[in-house]
Each structure stands twice: as C-alpha cells, then as structure tokens.
PDB file of C-alpha atoms in Angstrom:
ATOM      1  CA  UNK A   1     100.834 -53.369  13.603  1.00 70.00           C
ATOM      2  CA  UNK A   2      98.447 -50.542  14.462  1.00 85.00           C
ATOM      3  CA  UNK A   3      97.818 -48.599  11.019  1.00 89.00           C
ATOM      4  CA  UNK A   4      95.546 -46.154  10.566  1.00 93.00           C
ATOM      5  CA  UNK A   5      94.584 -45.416   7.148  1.00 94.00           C
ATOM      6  CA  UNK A   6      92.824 -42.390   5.877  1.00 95.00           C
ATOM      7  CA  UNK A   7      90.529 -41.731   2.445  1.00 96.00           C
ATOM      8  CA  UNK A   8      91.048 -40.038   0.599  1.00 96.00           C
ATOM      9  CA  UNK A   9      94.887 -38.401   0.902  1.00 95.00           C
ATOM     10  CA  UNK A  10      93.938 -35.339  -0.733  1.00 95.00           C
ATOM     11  CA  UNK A  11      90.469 -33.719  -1.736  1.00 97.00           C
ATOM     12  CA  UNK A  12      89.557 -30.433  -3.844  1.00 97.00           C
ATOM     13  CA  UNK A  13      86.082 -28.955  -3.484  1.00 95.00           C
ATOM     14  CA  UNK A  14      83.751 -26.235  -4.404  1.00 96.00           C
ATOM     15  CA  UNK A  15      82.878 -23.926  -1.773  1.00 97.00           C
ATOM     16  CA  UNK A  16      79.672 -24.897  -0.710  1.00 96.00           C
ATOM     17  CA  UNK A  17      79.819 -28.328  -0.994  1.00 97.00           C
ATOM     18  CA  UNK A  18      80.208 -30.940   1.541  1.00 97.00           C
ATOM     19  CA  UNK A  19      83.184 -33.395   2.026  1.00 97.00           C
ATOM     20  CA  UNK A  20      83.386 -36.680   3.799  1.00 97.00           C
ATOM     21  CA  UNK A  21      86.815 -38.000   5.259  1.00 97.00           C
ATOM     22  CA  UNK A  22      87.450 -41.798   5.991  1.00 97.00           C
ATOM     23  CA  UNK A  23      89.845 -42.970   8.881  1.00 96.00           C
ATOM     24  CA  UNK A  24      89.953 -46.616   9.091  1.00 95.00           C
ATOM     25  CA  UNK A  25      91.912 -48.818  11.531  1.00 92.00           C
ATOM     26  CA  UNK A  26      93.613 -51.707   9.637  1.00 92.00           C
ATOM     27  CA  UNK A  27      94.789 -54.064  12.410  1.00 89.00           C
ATOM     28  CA  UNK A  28      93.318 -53.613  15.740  1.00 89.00           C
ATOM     29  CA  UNK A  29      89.787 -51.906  17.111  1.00 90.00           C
ATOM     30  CA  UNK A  30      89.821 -48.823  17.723  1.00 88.00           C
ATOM     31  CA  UNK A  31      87.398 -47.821  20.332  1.00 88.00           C
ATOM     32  CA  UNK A  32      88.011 -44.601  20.536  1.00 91.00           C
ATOM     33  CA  UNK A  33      89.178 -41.894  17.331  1.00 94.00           C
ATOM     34  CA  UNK A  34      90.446 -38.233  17.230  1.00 94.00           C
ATOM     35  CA  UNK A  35      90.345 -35.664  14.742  1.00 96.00           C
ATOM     36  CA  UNK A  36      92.894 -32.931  14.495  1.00 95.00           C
ATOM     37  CA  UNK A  37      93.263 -30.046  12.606  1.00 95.00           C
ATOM     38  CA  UNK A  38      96.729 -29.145  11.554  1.00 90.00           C
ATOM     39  CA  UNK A  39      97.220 -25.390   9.648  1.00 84.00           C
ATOM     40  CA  UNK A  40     100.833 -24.979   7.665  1.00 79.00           C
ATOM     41  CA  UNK A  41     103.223 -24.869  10.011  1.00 76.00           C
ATOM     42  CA  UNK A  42     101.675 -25.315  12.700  1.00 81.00           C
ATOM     43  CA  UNK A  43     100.758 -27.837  15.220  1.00 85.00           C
ATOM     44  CA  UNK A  44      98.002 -29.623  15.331  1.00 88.00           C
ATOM     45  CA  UNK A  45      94.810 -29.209  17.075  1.00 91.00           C
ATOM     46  CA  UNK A  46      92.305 -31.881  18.553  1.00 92.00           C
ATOM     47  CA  UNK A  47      88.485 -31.166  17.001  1.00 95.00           C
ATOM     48  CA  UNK A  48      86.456 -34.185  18.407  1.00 94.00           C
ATOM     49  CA  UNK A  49      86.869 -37.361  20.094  1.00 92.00           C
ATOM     50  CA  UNK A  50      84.435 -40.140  19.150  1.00 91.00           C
ATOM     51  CA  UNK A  51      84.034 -42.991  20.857  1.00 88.00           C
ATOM     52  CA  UNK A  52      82.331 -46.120  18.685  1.00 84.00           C
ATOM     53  CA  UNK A  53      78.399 -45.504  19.441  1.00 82.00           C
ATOM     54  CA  UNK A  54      78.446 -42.893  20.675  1.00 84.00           C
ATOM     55  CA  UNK A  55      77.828 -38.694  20.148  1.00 87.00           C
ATOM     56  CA  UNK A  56      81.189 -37.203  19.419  1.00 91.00           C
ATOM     57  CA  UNK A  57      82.895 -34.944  21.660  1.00 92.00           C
ATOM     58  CA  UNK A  58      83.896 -31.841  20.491  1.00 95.00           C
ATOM     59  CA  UNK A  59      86.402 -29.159  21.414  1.00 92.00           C
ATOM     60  CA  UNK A  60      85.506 -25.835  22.423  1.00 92.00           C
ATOM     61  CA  UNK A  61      85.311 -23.722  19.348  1.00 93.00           C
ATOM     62  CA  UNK A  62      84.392 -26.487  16.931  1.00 94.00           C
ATOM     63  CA  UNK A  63      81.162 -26.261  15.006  1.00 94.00           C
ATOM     64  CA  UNK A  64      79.648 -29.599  15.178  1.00 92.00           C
ATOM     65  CA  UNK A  65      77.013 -28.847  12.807  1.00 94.00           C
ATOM     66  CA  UNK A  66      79.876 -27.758  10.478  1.00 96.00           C
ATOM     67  CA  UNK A  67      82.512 -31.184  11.529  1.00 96.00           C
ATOM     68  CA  UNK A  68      79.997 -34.129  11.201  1.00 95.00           C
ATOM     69  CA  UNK A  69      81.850 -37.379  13.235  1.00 94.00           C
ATOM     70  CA  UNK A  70      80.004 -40.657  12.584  1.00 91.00           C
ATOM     71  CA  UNK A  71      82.066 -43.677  14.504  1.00 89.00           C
ATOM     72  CA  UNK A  72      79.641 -46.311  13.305  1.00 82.00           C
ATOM     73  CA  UNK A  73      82.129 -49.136  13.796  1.00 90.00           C
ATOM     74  CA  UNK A  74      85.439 -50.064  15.713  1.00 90.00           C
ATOM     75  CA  UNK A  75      87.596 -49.550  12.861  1.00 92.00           C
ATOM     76  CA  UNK A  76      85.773 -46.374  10.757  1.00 93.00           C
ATOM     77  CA  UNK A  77      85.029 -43.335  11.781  1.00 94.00           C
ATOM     78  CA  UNK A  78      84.444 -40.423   9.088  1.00 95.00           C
ATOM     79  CA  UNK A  79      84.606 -36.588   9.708  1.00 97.00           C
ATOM     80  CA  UNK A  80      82.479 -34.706   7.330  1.00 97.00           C
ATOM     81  CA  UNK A  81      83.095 -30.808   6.217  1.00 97.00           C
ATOM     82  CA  UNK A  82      79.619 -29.703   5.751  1.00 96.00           C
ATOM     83  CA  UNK A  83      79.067 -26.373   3.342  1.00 96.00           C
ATOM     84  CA  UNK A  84      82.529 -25.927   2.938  1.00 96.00           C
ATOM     85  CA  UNK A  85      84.387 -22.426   2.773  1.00 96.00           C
ATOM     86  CA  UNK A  86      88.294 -21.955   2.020  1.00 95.00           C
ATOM     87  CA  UNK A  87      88.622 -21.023   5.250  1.00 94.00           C
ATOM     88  CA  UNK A  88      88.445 -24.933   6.474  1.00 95.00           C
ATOM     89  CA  UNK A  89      91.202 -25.400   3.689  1.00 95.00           C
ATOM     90  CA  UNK A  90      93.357 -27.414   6.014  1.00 94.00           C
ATOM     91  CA  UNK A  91      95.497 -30.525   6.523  1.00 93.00           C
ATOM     92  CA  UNK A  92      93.101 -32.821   8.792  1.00 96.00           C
ATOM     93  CA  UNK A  93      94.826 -36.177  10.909  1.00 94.00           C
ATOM     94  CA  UNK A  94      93.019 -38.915  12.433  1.00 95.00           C
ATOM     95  CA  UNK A  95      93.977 -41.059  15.375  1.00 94.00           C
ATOM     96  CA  UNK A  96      92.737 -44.123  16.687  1.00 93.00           C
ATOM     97  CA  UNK A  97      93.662 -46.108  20.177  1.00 90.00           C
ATOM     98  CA  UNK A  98      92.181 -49.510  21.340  1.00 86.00           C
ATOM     99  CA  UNK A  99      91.001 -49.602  24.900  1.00 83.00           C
ATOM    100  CA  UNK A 100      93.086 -49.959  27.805  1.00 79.00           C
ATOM    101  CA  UNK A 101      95.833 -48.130  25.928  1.00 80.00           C
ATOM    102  CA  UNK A 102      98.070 -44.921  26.235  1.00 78.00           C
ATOM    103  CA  UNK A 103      98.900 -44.236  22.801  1.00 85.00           C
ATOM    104  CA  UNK A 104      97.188 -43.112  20.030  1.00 89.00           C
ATOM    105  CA  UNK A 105      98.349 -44.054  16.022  1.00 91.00           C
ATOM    106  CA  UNK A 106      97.692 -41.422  13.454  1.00 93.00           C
ATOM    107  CA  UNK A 107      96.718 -41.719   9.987  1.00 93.00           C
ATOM    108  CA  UNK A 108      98.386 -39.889   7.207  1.00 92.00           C
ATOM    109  CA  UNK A 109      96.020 -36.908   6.926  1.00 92.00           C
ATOM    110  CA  UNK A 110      93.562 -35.565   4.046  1.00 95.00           C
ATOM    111  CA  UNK A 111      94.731 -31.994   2.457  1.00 94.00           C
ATOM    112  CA  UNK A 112      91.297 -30.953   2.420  1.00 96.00           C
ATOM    113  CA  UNK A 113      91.821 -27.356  -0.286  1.00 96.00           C
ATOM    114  CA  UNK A 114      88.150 -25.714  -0.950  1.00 96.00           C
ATOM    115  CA  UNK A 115      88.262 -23.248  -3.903  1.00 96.00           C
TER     116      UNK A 115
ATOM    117  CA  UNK B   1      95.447 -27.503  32.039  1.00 77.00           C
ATOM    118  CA  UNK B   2      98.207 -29.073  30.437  1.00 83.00           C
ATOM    119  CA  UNK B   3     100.448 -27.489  27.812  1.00 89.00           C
ATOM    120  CA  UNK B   4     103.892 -27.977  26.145  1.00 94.00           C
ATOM    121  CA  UNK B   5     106.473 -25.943  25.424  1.00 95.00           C
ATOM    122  CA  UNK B   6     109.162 -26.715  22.344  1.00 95.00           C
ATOM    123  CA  UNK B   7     111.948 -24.142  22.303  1.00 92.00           C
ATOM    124  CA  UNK B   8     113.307 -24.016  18.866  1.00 90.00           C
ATOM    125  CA  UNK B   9     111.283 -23.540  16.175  1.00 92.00           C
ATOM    126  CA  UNK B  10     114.208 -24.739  13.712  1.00 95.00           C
ATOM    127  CA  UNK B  11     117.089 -26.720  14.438  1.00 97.00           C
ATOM    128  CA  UNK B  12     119.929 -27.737  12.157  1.00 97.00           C
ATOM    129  CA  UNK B  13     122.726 -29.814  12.395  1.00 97.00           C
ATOM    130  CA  UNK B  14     125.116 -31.509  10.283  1.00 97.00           C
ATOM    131  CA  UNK B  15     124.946 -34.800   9.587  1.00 97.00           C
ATOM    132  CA  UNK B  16     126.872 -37.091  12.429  1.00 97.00           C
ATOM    133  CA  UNK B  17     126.185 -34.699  15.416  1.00 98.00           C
ATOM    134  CA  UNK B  18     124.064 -34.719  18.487  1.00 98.00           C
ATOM    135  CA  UNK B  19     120.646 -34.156  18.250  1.00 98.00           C
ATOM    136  CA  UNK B  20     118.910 -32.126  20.998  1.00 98.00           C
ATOM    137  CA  UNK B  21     114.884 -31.147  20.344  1.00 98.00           C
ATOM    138  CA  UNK B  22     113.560 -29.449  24.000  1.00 98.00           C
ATOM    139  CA  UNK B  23     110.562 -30.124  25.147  1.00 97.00           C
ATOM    140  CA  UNK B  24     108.815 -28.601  28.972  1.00 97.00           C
ATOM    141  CA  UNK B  25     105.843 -29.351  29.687  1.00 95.00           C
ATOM    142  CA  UNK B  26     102.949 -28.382  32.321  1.00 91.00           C
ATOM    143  CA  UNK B  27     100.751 -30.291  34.052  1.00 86.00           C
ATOM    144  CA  UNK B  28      99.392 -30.576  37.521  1.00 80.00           C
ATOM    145  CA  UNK B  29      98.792 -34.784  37.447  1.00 81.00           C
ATOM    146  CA  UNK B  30     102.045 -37.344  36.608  1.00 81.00           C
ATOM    147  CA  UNK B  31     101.786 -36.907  32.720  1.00 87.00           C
ATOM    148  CA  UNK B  32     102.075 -39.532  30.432  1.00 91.00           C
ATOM    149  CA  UNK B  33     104.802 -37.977  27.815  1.00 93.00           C
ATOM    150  CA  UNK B  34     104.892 -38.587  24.042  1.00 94.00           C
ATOM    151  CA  UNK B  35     107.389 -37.580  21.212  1.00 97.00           C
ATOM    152  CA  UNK B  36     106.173 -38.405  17.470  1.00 95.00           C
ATOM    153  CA  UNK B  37     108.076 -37.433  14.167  1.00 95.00           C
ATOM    154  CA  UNK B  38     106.217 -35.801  11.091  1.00 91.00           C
ATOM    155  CA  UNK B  39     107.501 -36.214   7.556  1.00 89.00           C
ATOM    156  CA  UNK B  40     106.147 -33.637   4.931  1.00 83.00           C
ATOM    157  CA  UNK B  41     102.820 -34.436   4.049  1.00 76.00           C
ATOM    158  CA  UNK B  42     102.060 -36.941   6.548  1.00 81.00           C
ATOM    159  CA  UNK B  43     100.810 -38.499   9.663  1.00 83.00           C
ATOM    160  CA  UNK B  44     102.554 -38.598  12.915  1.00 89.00           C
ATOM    161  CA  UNK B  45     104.604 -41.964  14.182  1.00 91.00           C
ATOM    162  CA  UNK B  46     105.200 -42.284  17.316  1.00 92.00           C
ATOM    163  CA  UNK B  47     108.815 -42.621  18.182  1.00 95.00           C
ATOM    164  CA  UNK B  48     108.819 -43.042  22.382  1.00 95.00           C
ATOM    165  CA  UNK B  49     106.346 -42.462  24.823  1.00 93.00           C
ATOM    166  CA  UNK B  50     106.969 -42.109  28.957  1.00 93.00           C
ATOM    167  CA  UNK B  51     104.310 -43.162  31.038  1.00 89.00           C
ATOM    168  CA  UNK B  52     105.706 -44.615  34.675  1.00 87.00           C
ATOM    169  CA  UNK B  53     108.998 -46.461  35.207  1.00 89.00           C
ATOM    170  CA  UNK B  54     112.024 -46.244  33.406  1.00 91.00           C
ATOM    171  CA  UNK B  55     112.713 -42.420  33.134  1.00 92.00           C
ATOM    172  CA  UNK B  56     115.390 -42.939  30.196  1.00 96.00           C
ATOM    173  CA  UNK B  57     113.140 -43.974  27.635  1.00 96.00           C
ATOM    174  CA  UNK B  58     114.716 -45.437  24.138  1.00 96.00           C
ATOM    175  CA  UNK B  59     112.958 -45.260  20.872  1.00 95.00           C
ATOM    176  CA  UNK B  60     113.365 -46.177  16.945  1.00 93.00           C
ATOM    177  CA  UNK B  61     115.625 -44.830  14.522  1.00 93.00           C
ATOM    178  CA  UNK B  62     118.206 -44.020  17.614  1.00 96.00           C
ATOM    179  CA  UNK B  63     116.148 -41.643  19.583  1.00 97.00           C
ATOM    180  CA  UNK B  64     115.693 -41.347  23.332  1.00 97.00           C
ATOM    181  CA  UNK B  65     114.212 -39.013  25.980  1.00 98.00           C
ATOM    182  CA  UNK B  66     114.224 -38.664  29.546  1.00 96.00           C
ATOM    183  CA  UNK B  67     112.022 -37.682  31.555  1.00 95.00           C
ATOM    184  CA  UNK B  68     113.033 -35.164  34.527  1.00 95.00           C
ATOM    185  CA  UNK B  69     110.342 -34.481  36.609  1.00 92.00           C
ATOM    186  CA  UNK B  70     112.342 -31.707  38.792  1.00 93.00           C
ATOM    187  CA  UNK B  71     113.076 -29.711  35.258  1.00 94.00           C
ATOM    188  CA  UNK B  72     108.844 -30.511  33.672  1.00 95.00           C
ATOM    189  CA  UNK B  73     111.474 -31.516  30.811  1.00 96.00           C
ATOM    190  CA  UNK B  74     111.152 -34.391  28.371  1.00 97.00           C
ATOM    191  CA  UNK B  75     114.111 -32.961  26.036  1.00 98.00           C
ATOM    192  CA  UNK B  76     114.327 -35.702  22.792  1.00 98.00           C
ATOM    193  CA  UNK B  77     118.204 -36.904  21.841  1.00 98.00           C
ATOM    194  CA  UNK B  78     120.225 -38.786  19.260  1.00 98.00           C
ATOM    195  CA  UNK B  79     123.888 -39.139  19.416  1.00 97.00           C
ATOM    196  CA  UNK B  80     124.040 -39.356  15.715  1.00 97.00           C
ATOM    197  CA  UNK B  81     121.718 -37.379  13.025  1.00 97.00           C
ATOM    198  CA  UNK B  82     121.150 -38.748   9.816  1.00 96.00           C
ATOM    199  CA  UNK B  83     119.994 -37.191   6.799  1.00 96.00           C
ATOM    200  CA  UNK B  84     117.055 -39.142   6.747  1.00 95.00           C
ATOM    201  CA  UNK B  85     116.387 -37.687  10.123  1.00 96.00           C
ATOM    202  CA  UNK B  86     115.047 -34.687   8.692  1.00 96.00           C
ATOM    203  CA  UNK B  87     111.346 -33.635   9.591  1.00 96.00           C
ATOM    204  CA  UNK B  88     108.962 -32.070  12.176  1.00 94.00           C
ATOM    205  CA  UNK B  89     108.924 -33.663  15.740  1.00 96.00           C
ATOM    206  CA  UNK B  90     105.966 -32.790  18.302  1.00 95.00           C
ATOM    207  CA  UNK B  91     106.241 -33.524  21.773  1.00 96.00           C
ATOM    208  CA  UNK B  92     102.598 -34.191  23.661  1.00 94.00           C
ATOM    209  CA  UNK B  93     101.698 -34.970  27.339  1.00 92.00           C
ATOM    210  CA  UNK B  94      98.235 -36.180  28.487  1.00 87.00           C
ATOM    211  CA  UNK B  95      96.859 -36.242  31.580  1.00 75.00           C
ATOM    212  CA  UNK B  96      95.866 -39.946  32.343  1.00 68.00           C
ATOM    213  CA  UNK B  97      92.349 -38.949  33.245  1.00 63.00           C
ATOM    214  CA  UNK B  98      91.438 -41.814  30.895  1.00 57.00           C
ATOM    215  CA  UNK B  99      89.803 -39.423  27.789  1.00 60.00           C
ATOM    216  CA  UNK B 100      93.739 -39.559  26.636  1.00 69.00           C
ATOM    217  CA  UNK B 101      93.332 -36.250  24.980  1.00 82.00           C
ATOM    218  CA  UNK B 102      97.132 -34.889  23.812  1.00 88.00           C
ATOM    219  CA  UNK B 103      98.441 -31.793  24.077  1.00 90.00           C
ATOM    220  CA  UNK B 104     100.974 -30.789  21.501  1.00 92.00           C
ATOM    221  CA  UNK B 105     104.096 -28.407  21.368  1.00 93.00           C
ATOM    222  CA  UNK B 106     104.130 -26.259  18.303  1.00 91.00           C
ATOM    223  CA  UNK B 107     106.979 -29.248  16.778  1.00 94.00           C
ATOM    224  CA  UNK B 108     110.263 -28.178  15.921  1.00 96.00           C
ATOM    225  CA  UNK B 109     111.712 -28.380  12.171  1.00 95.00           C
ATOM    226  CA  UNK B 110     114.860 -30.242  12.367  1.00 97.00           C
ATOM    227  CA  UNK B 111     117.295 -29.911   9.278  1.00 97.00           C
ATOM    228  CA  UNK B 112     120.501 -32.104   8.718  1.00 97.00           C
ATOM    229  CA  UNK B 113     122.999 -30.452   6.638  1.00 96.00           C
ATOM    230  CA  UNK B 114     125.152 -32.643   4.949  1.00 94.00           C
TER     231      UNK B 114
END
C-alpha cells in the first residue's frame, strides 16, 4: 500500500517553455503533498507543501510564480515549471501523507532537463 | 530549527559485514526520526521511522536504528550487507508541529564490494 506515482518519469524541454509534473496517490488520500527538489548528488530540498484546497505553501527562496502547485484533489497534485531555464534542470520528488499520519511516501521523481 | 547531520559521505563495505550509516540530528522538540533508502534514479522508501516508544526500531531488508536521545544520534545498522544493499540512504527528523515538514541529511552513498 501507499504508492505514489509520478508523470511523467522524465521530461526534455525548450527553454522557455512551461512543464507540468503529475504526482498521483494510488491507494490512499493524500491530504497533504510535498515537492522537493533534489540536485546530483545532493539531498533533497522541500519547495512547497500543498494541502488539497488550498494555496500552496512555499519555502523561502522558491518562486511561486515560477513552481505552480495545483492540489485539486486528494490523490493529484501537479507542480508546474513555468518559463523554464536550464538552470531548473533538476531531479524533482513528490510526497504524499494521509491525515493523522507521520510519514510521508515519495514518488519516483521527474528528471526535468531544459535545453 | 531542526537539521541533520550524516557523517560519511561514502561508505563501503564488503559484502557480509556490518553496516553502520551515522546520523545526529538537532532539534529543540522530541523529533520524530526517519531513515529512507534511494536507488539511482528514484524515489525514496522508507525503511524505519522513530516516533515515541520502542527506541530500537527494526526495519525491512534487515535494517535497524536506535534512537539515543543523550547522543541526538539515530545511527542506521545491518549486521549483514548485501550487494543489493547498494544505494543512497537519507536520514530526516521532523518536528511534530503537525505541518510534518522533513529535514534531510545530505544521504550517504553506501557501496558493497563483493
């Protein structure tokens, strides 16, 4: 139980243009979803937290016009990479909890590479 | 604020031996502790997680960690690596304030040589 899936696995774009990432929970509601950032080798940083209905919450330094979150139901939340620059070339993880929990289930991340 | 500190970048073993990953962590509230494994090109599983009771806490594939609150350590163990043991491993903490926002170590590479 508790799978997160993500869409799609890997994405190449045009600098400039604008990507959309799905995270979708496959077994349980997920009532809350994170977004992390993870560069090569490195660990991986939380962007946003989005609760379903609600305005995400964003991390100091993110650009929330740039990181669009949209949680429109409890089991899909997208992140989209508005005007994208190789600089947000990246390796980008979703997680997704149910209420009343402690622990969080990640997808298996998008290789977002802009060119 | 909370952080996490993994010492080791890299560890390598051979194949059969113990398998020690470190892990401190800060944190001024009773954290709630989390180790998850990364294979290349993936998500994170969750292998264990403390968060009250027990402070030996078992998890799959063989691992366990124990939490010592005296040493801010939650140091990850297996008696005996296997090659398929190979990956990244983060350890987290969160605070419990109920927005259940991790924290992560850097992770730590962990190679078993055959």
């Amino acid at each position: 139980g508790a799978v997160v899936s993500q869409h799609p696995s890997w994405v190449i774009c045009k600098s400039g243009t604008s990507v959309k990432i799905e995270c979708r929970s496959l077994d349980f509601q997920a009532t809350t979803m994170f977004w992390y950032r993870q560069f090569p080798k490195q660990s991986l940083m939380l962007m946003a937290t989005s609760n379903e209905g609600s305005k995400a919450t964003y991390e100091q330094g993110v650009e929330k016009d740039k990181f669009l979150i949209n949680h429109a139901s409890l089991t899909l939340s997208t992140l989209t990479v508005t005007s994208a620059h190789p600089e947000d070339s990246s390796f980008y993880i979703c997680s997704a909890q149910w209420e009343g929990t402690d622990t969080q289930y990640f997808g298996p991340g998008t290789r977002l590479t802009v060119l | 604020a909370q952080s996490v500190t993994q010492l080791g970048s890299h560890v390598s073993v051979s194949e059969g031996a113990l398998v020690l990953l470190r892990c401190n962590y800060s944190s001024s509230v009773p954290p709630y502790l989390f180790w998850y494994v990364q294979y290349p090109n993936q998500g994170l599983q969750l292998l264990l997680k403390y968060t009250t009771g027990a402070t030996l806490v078992k998890g799959i594939n063989g691992f366990e960690a124990e939490f010592k609150k005296s040493e801010t350590s939650f140091h990850l163990t297996k008696p005996s690596a296997h090659m398929s043991d190979a990956a990244e491993y983060f350890c987290a903490v969160s605070d419990r304030s109920g927005s259940e926002k991790l924290v992560f170590g850097k992770g730590t590479k962990l190679t078993v040589n055959p």
